[in-house]
Short mmCIF file of C-alpha atoms in Angstrom, two decimals:
data_model
loop_
_atom_site.label_atom_id
_atom_site.label_comp_id
_atom_site.label_asym_id
_atom_site.label_seq_id
_atom_site.Cartn_x
_atom_site.Cartn_y
_atom_site.Cartn_z
CA MET V 1 21.19 55.73 -8.79
CA MET V 2 19.66 52.98 -10.91
CA ILE V 3 22.62 50.66 -10.19
CA LYS V 4 22.20 51.25 -6.45
CA GLU V 5 18.48 50.47 -6.66
CA ILE V 6 19.11 47.26 -8.58
CA SER V 7 21.78 46.22 -6.08
CA LEU V 8 19.41 46.90 -3.19
CA ALA V 9 16.62 44.89 -4.86
CA ILE V 10 18.96 41.93 -5.38
CA ALA V 11 20.08 42.07 -1.76
CA VAL V 12 16.48 42.04 -0.55
CA MET V 13 15.65 39.11 -2.80
CA LEU V 14 18.61 37.12 -1.49
CA LEU V 15 17.64 37.89 2.09
CA LEU V 16 14.02 36.89 1.60
CA GLY V 17 15.08 33.77 -0.24
CA ASN V 18 16.30 32.24 3.04
CA VAL V 19 12.98 32.62 4.80
CA GLY V 20 11.26 29.67 3.12
CA PRO V 21 8.73 29.09 0.36
CA SER V 22 5.81 31.39 -0.12
CA GLN V 23 2.24 30.10 -0.21
CA GLN V 24 2.60 29.68 -3.97
CA ASP V 25 5.84 27.70 -3.49
CA CYS V 26 4.09 25.41 -1.02
CA CYS V 27 1.53 24.42 -3.62
CA ARG V 28 4.07 24.11 -6.40
CA ASN V 29 6.80 22.22 -4.56
CA GLY V 30 4.64 19.68 -2.76
CA VAL V 31 5.28 20.76 0.83
CA LEU V 32 3.31 18.49 3.15
CA GLU V 33 1.39 19.06 6.37
CA TRP V 34 -0.67 16.80 8.65
CA THR V 35 -4.41 16.77 9.16
CA GLN V 36 -5.86 16.63 12.64
CA TRP V 37 -6.10 13.26 14.39
CA PHE V 38 -9.24 11.19 13.73
CA ASP V 39 -10.71 8.46 15.94
CA ARG V 40 -14.09 7.46 14.55
CA ASP V 41 -14.31 3.89 15.85
CA ASN V 42 -13.68 1.87 18.97
CA PRO V 43 -12.64 -1.80 18.88
CA SER V 44 -15.82 -2.94 20.60
CA GLY V 45 -17.18 -4.68 17.49
CA SER V 46 -15.14 -6.60 14.92
CA GLY V 47 -12.15 -4.26 15.32
CA ASP V 48 -11.08 -0.66 14.83
CA TRP V 49 -12.17 0.66 11.42
CA GLU V 50 -10.62 4.07 10.68
CA THR V 51 -11.40 3.87 6.97
CA LEU V 52 -10.75 6.87 4.76
CA ARG V 53 -14.17 6.62 3.14
CA SER V 54 -16.00 6.82 6.47
CA LEU V 55 -13.69 9.51 7.81
CA ARG V 56 -14.35 11.70 4.78
CA LYS V 57 -18.09 11.17 5.08
CA GLU V 58 -18.08 12.09 8.77
CA ASN V 59 -15.57 14.94 8.42
CA PRO V 60 -16.37 16.73 5.14
CA GLY V 61 -13.60 18.93 3.83
CA LYS V 62 -11.06 17.94 6.48
CA ILE V 63 -9.07 15.36 4.49
CA CYS V 64 -7.51 16.14 1.12
CA ALA V 65 -8.41 14.21 -2.02
CA ASP V 66 -4.93 12.76 -2.45
CA PRO V 67 -3.18 12.01 0.89
CA LYS V 68 0.54 11.31 0.61
CA ASP V 69 0.99 9.38 3.85
CA ILE V 70 -0.88 8.00 6.85
CA GLU V 71 0.13 7.74 10.49
CA ALA V 72 -1.67 5.58 13.03
CA VAL V 73 -1.02 5.37 16.76
CA THR V 74 -2.97 4.00 19.69
CA ILE V 75 -4.86 6.53 21.77
CA THR V 76 -2.14 6.02 24.40
CA GLY V 77 0.54 7.02 21.89
CA LEU V 78 2.03 3.70 20.77
CA SER V 79 3.08 3.33 17.14
CA VAL V 80 1.76 0.40 15.12
CA SER V 81 5.08 -1.42 15.46
CA GLN V 82 5.16 -0.82 19.21
CA ALA V 83 1.60 -2.13 19.61
CA GLY V 84 2.66 -5.31 17.82
CA GLU V 85 -0.70 -6.12 16.30
CA LYS V 86 -1.38 -7.54 12.84
CA ILE V 87 -2.91 -4.73 10.80
CA TYR V 88 -5.31 -5.52 7.96
CA ARG V 89 -5.05 -2.12 6.25
CA ASN V 90 -2.77 0.86 6.77
CA ASP V 91 -2.53 2.92 3.59
CA VAL V 92 -3.67 6.16 1.98
CA LYS V 93 -6.27 4.45 -0.22
CA THR V 94 -8.21 2.55 2.44
CA GLY V 95 -7.17 4.10 5.71
CA PHE V 96 -6.52 1.98 8.79
CA VAL V 97 -8.18 -1.27 9.85
CA CYS V 98 -7.33 -3.56 12.75
CA ARG V 99 -9.48 -6.73 12.82
CA LYS V 100 -9.92 -8.69 16.01
CA LYS V 101 -10.00 -12.02 14.19
CA ASP V 102 -6.43 -11.42 12.98
CA GLN V 103 -5.06 -11.12 16.51
CA ARG V 104 -3.93 -13.95 18.77
CA ASP V 105 -5.87 -12.58 21.72
CA LYS V 106 -8.81 -11.52 19.48
CA ARG V 107 -8.51 -7.91 20.59
CA CYS V 108 -7.38 -4.66 18.95
CA ASN V 109 -6.15 -1.47 20.52
CA ASP V 110 -8.08 1.74 19.94
CA TYR V 111 -6.25 3.72 17.25
CA LYS V 112 -6.32 7.26 15.91
CA VAL V 113 -5.09 8.28 12.47
CA ARG V 114 -4.01 11.32 10.51
CA PHE V 115 -2.99 11.99 6.93
CA SER V 116 -0.35 14.18 5.33
CA CYS V 117 -1.51 16.40 2.49
CA GLN V 118 -0.04 19.08 0.28
CA ALA V 119 0.06 22.31 2.22
CA LYS V 120 -2.42 25.04 1.32
CA SER V 121 -0.58 27.78 3.16
CA CYS V 122 2.88 28.46 4.56
CA ASP V 123 1.89 31.41 6.73
CA ASN V 124 3.88 31.71 9.99
CA VAL V 125 6.18 28.85 9.00
CA CYS V 126 9.90 28.94 9.74
CA TRP V 127 12.17 26.47 7.98
CA THR V 128 15.23 24.55 9.10
CA LYS V 129 18.33 24.44 6.95
CA TRP V 130 18.62 21.72 4.31
CA TYR V 131 19.84 18.28 5.44
CA ASN V 132 21.36 15.53 3.31
CA ARG V 133 22.60 12.75 5.60
CA ASP V 134 22.53 9.84 3.17
CA LYS V 135 23.13 8.83 -0.43
CA PRO V 136 21.26 6.10 -2.33
CA SER V 137 24.38 3.97 -2.84
CA GLY V 138 23.20 1.36 -0.33
CA SER V 139 19.58 0.32 0.16
CA GLY V 140 18.27 3.79 -0.63
CA ASP V 141 18.20 7.37 0.62
CA TRP V 142 17.29 7.51 4.31
CA GLU V 143 16.62 11.10 5.33
CA HIS V 144 14.51 10.08 8.33
CA LEU V 145 13.84 12.63 11.04
CA SER V 146 14.90 10.47 14.00
CA ALA V 147 18.40 9.97 12.54
CA LEU V 148 18.72 13.65 11.62
CA ILE V 149 17.85 14.72 15.16
CA ARG V 150 20.25 12.18 16.63
CA GLU V 151 23.09 13.22 14.34
CA ASN V 152 22.52 16.97 14.75
CA PRO V 153 22.10 17.64 18.48
CA GLY V 154 21.39 21.28 19.15
CA GLY V 155 20.88 21.97 15.46
CA SER V 156 18.09 23.78 13.69
CA LEU V 157 15.61 20.89 13.75
CA CYS V 158 12.36 21.51 15.60
CA SER V 159 10.93 18.83 17.85
CA LYS V 160 7.56 18.46 16.12
CA PRO V 161 7.66 19.49 12.45
CA THR V 162 4.35 20.13 10.71
CA TYR V 163 5.79 20.56 7.21
CA ILE V 164 8.44 18.87 5.09
CA GLU V 165 10.03 19.75 1.78
CA ALA V 166 12.32 17.42 -0.15
CA VAL V 167 14.13 18.04 -3.43
CA THR V 168 16.88 16.30 -5.35
CA ALA V 169 20.32 17.38 -4.20
CA ASP V 170 21.66 18.09 -7.67
CA ARG V 171 18.83 19.86 -9.51
CA ASP V 172 16.32 20.84 -6.77
CA ILE V 173 13.52 18.82 -8.37
CA PRO V 174 10.62 18.42 -5.88
CA ALA V 175 10.36 14.86 -4.56
CA THR V 176 6.71 14.68 -5.58
CA LYS V 177 7.67 15.28 -9.21
CA THR V 178 10.43 12.67 -9.61
CA GLY V 179 8.03 9.77 -10.09
CA GLU V 180 9.78 7.74 -7.43
CA LYS V 181 7.97 5.70 -4.78
CA PHE V 182 8.64 6.60 -1.15
CA HIS V 183 8.52 4.26 1.80
CA ALA V 184 7.91 7.34 3.96
CA TYR V 185 7.47 11.03 3.21
CA SER V 186 5.89 13.01 6.02
CA PRO V 187 6.79 15.80 8.48
CA THR V 188 7.25 13.46 11.47
CA LYS V 189 9.04 10.67 9.63
CA GLY V 190 11.15 12.51 7.09
CA LEU V 191 11.87 10.99 3.69
CA ILE V 192 12.80 7.37 3.00
CA CYS V 193 13.32 6.21 -0.58
CA ARG V 194 14.19 2.53 -0.95
CA ASN V 195 15.91 1.31 -4.09
CA LYS V 196 13.94 -1.93 -4.04
CA ASP V 197 10.63 -0.06 -4.35
CA GLN V 198 11.54 1.63 -7.63
CA LYS V 199 10.51 0.44 -11.07
CA ARG V 200 13.02 -1.51 -13.17
CA ARG V 201 15.41 -1.67 -10.21
CA ARG V 202 16.32 1.97 -10.57
CA ARG V 203 18.30 3.63 -7.81
CA CYS V 204 16.63 6.43 -5.82
CA SER V 205 17.66 10.00 -6.41
CA ASN V 206 19.82 11.70 -3.81
CA TYR V 207 17.51 13.93 -1.76
CA LYS V 208 17.91 16.77 0.66
CA VAL V 209 15.17 17.70 3.11
CA ARG V 210 14.11 20.52 5.36
CA PHE V 211 11.33 20.84 7.90
CA GLY V 212 8.88 23.62 8.71
CA CYS V 213 7.57 24.52 12.14
CA THR V 214 5.50 27.28 13.63
CA CYS V 215 7.80 30.27 13.95
CA GLY V 216 9.33 30.48 17.40
CA THR V 217 9.70 26.71 17.85
CA ILE V 218 12.90 26.28 15.82
CA VAL V 219 15.80 25.19 18.01
CA SER V 220 18.60 27.70 17.57
#
């Protein structure tokens, strides 16, 4: 009887292990999620100033203390590269700033920003399988979402992930604990680790990634 009970318990644990990290795992493994979009300024003055300091002051408790990434788009949905403007600041320390005086036509678009933070909860989250499309033998490890979707048509990737988890492929070390610098690490961009960004010309680790979406939105 005891052997049967142990076998049943192991089977249940294996089954539940495929569901995805628990709330505790989210906090421990550095799973990321996005804040809401913020648009505090219009480019009617010297430019569009979506600074983190002002956003925190105007939206208490809505932005984490240590954002991992920032995304900025125009209010019409254009990325920064698509808009083609010279951006004064676009980082997790300052926020986003477009100055009119830096532009040829002396005008800035109206931008909105959001930040990725460590997830506080993984309730109602369903996870894709793990993906490992690249190795850091070239310029780095490029596990970017757009390439993964293109290379896996009809796969388990959801169209608009809200969470991402990345670990090393060999030892399952969370990406946030490797000490490596990432060019991108966010749910909508995926993970990009460039060899040239690492200290002492070290090569990036080989990472695998998976994405979390609201249950029911995973493409089967």
